[in-house]
PDB file of C-alpha atoms in Angstrom:
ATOM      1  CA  UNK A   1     -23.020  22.956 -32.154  1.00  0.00           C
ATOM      2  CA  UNK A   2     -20.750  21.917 -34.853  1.00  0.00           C
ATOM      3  CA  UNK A   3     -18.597  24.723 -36.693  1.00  0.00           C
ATOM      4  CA  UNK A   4     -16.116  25.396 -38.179  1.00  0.00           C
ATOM      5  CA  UNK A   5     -12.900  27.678 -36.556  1.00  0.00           C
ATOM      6  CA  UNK A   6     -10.033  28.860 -37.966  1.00  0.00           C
ATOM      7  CA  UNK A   7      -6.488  29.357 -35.412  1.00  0.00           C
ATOM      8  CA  UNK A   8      -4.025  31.690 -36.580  1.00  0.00           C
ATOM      9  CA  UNK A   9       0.024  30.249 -35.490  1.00  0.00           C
ATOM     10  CA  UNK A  10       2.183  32.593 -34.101  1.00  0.00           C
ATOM     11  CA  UNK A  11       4.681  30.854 -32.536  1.00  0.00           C
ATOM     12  CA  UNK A  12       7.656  27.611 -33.314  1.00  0.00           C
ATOM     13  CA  UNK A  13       5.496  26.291 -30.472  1.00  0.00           C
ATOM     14  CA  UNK A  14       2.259  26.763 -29.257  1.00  0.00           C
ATOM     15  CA  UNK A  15      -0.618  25.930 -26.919  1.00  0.00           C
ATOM     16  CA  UNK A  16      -3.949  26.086 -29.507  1.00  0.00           C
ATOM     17  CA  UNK A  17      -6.878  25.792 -27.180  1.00  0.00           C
ATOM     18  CA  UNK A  18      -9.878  23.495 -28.662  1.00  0.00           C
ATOM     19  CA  UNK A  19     -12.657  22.168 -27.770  1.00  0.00           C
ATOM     20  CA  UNK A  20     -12.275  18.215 -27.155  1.00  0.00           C
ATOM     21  CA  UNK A  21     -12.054  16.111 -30.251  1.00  0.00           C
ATOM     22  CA  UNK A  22     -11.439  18.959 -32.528  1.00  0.00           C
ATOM     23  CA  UNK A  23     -11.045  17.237 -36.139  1.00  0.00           C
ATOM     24  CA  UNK A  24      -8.058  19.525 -37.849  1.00  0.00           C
ATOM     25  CA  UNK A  25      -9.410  19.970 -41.644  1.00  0.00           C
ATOM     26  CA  UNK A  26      -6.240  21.788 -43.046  1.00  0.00           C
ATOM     27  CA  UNK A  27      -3.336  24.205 -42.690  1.00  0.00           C
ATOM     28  CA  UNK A  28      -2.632  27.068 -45.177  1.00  0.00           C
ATOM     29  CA  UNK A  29      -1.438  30.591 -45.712  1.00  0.00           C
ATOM     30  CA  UNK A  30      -4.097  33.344 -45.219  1.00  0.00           C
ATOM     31  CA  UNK A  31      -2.680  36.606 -45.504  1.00  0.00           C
ATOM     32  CA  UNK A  32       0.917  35.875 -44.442  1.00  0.00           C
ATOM     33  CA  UNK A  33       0.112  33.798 -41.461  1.00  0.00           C
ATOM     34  CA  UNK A  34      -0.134  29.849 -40.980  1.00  0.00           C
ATOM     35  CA  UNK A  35      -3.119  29.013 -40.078  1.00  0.00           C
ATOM     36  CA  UNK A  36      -5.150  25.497 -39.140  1.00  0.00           C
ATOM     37  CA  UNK A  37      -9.010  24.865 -39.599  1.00  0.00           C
ATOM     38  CA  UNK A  38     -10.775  22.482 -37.255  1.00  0.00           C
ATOM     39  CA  UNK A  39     -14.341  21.280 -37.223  1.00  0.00           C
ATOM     40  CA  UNK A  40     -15.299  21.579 -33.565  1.00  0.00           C
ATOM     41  CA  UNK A  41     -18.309  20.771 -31.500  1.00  0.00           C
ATOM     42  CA  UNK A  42     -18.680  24.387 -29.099  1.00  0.00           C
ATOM     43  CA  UNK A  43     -20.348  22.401 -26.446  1.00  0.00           C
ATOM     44  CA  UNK A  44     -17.501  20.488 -25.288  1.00  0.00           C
ATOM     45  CA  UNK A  45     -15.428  21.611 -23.007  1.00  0.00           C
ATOM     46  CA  UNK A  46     -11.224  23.021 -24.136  1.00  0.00           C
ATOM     47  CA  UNK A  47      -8.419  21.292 -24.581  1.00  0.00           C
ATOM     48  CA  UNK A  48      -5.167  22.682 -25.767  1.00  0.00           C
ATOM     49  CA  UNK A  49      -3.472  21.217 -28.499  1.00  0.00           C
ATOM     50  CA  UNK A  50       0.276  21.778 -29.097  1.00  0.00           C
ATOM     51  CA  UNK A  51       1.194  22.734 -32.194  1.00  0.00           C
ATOM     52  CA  UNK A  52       4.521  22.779 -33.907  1.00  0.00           C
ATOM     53  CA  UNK A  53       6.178  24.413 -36.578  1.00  0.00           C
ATOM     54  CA  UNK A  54       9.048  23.823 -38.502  1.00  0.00           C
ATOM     55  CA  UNK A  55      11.027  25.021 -41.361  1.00  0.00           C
ATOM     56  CA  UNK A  56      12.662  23.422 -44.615  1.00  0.00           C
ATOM     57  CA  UNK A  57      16.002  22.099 -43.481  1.00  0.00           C
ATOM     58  CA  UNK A  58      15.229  22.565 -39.718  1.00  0.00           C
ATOM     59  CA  UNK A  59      17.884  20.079 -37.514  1.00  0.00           C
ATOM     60  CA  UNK A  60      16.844  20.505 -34.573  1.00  0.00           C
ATOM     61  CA  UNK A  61      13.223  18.666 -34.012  1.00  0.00           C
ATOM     62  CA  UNK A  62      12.867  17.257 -30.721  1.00  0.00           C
ATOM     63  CA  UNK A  63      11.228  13.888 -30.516  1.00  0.00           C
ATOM     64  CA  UNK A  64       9.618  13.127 -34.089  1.00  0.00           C
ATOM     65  CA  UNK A  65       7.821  10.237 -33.241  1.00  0.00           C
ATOM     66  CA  UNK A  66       5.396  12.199 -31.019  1.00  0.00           C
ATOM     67  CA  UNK A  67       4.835  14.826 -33.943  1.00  0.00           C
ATOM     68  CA  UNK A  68       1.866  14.278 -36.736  1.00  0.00           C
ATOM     69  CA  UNK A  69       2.007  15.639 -39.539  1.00  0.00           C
ATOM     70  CA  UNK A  70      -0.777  18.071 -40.170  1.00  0.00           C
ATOM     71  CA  UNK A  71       0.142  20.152 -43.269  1.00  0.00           C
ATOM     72  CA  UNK A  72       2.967  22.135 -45.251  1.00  0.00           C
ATOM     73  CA  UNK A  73       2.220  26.071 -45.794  1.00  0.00           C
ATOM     74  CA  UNK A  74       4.477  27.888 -48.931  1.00  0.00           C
ATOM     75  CA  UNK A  75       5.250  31.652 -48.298  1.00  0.00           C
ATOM     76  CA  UNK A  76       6.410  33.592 -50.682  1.00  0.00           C
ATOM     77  CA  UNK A  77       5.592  31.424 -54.030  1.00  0.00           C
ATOM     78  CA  UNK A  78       7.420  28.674 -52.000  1.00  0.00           C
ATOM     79  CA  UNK A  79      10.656  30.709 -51.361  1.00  0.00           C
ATOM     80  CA  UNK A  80       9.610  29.760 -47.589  1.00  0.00           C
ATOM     81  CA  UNK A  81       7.812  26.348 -46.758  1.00  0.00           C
ATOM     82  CA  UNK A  82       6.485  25.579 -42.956  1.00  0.00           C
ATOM     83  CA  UNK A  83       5.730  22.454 -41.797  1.00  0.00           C
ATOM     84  CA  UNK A  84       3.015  22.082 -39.743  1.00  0.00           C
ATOM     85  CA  UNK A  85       2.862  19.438 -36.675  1.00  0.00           C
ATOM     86  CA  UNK A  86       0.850  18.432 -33.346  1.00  0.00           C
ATOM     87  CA  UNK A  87       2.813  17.205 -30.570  1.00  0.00           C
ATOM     88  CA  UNK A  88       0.929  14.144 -28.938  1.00  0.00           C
ATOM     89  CA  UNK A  89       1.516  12.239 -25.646  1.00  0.00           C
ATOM     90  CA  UNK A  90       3.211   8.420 -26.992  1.00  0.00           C
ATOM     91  CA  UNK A  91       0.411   6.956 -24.451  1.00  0.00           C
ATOM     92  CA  UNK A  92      -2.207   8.470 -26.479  1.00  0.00           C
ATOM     93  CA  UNK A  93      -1.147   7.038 -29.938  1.00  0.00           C
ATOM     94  CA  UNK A  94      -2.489   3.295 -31.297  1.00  0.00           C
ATOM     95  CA  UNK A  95       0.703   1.387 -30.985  1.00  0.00           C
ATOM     96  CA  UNK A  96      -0.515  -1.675 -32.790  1.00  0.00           C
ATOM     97  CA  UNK A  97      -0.040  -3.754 -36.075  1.00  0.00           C
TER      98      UNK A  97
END
């Protein structure tokens, strides 16, 4: 059954388990917390997903070419700005022109 889910971020880094081929719909704020939206399909089976976050001004981001960009989240009338990633395997990525 398609749905929709909402997973609350935590943590710099973290595992977000999701069912396979979980389409990510958006990141905000709700209520002080980053969270991302994904339209899943609850019959197939879970997958985790790591997800990244990073601040304004951050140095110290390990590998950006394996990161995609998923969304920015402001905090604090945009005193505070996360950026929102998902780490993926270079294998998995379409390499070609």
């Amino acid at each position: 059954m398609n749905t929709i889910h909402k997973y609350e971020l935590d943590r710099r880094y973290q595992s977000v388990p999701m069912p396979e081929g979980a389409r990510i719909l958006s990141v905000h704020d709700q209520r002080g917390h980053a969270c991302v939206w994904a339209l899943v399909d609850d019959t197939r089976p879970v997958k985790c997903r790591m997800i990244e976050t990073y601040v304004t001004g951050a140095v110290d981001i390990p590998s950006p070419e394996d990161l995609i960009h998923l969304g920015t989240v402001l905090f604090e009338g945009g005193d505070y700005v996360v950026h929102v990633f998902e780490r993926v395997a270079r294998a998995s990525q379409d390499r070609s022109i």
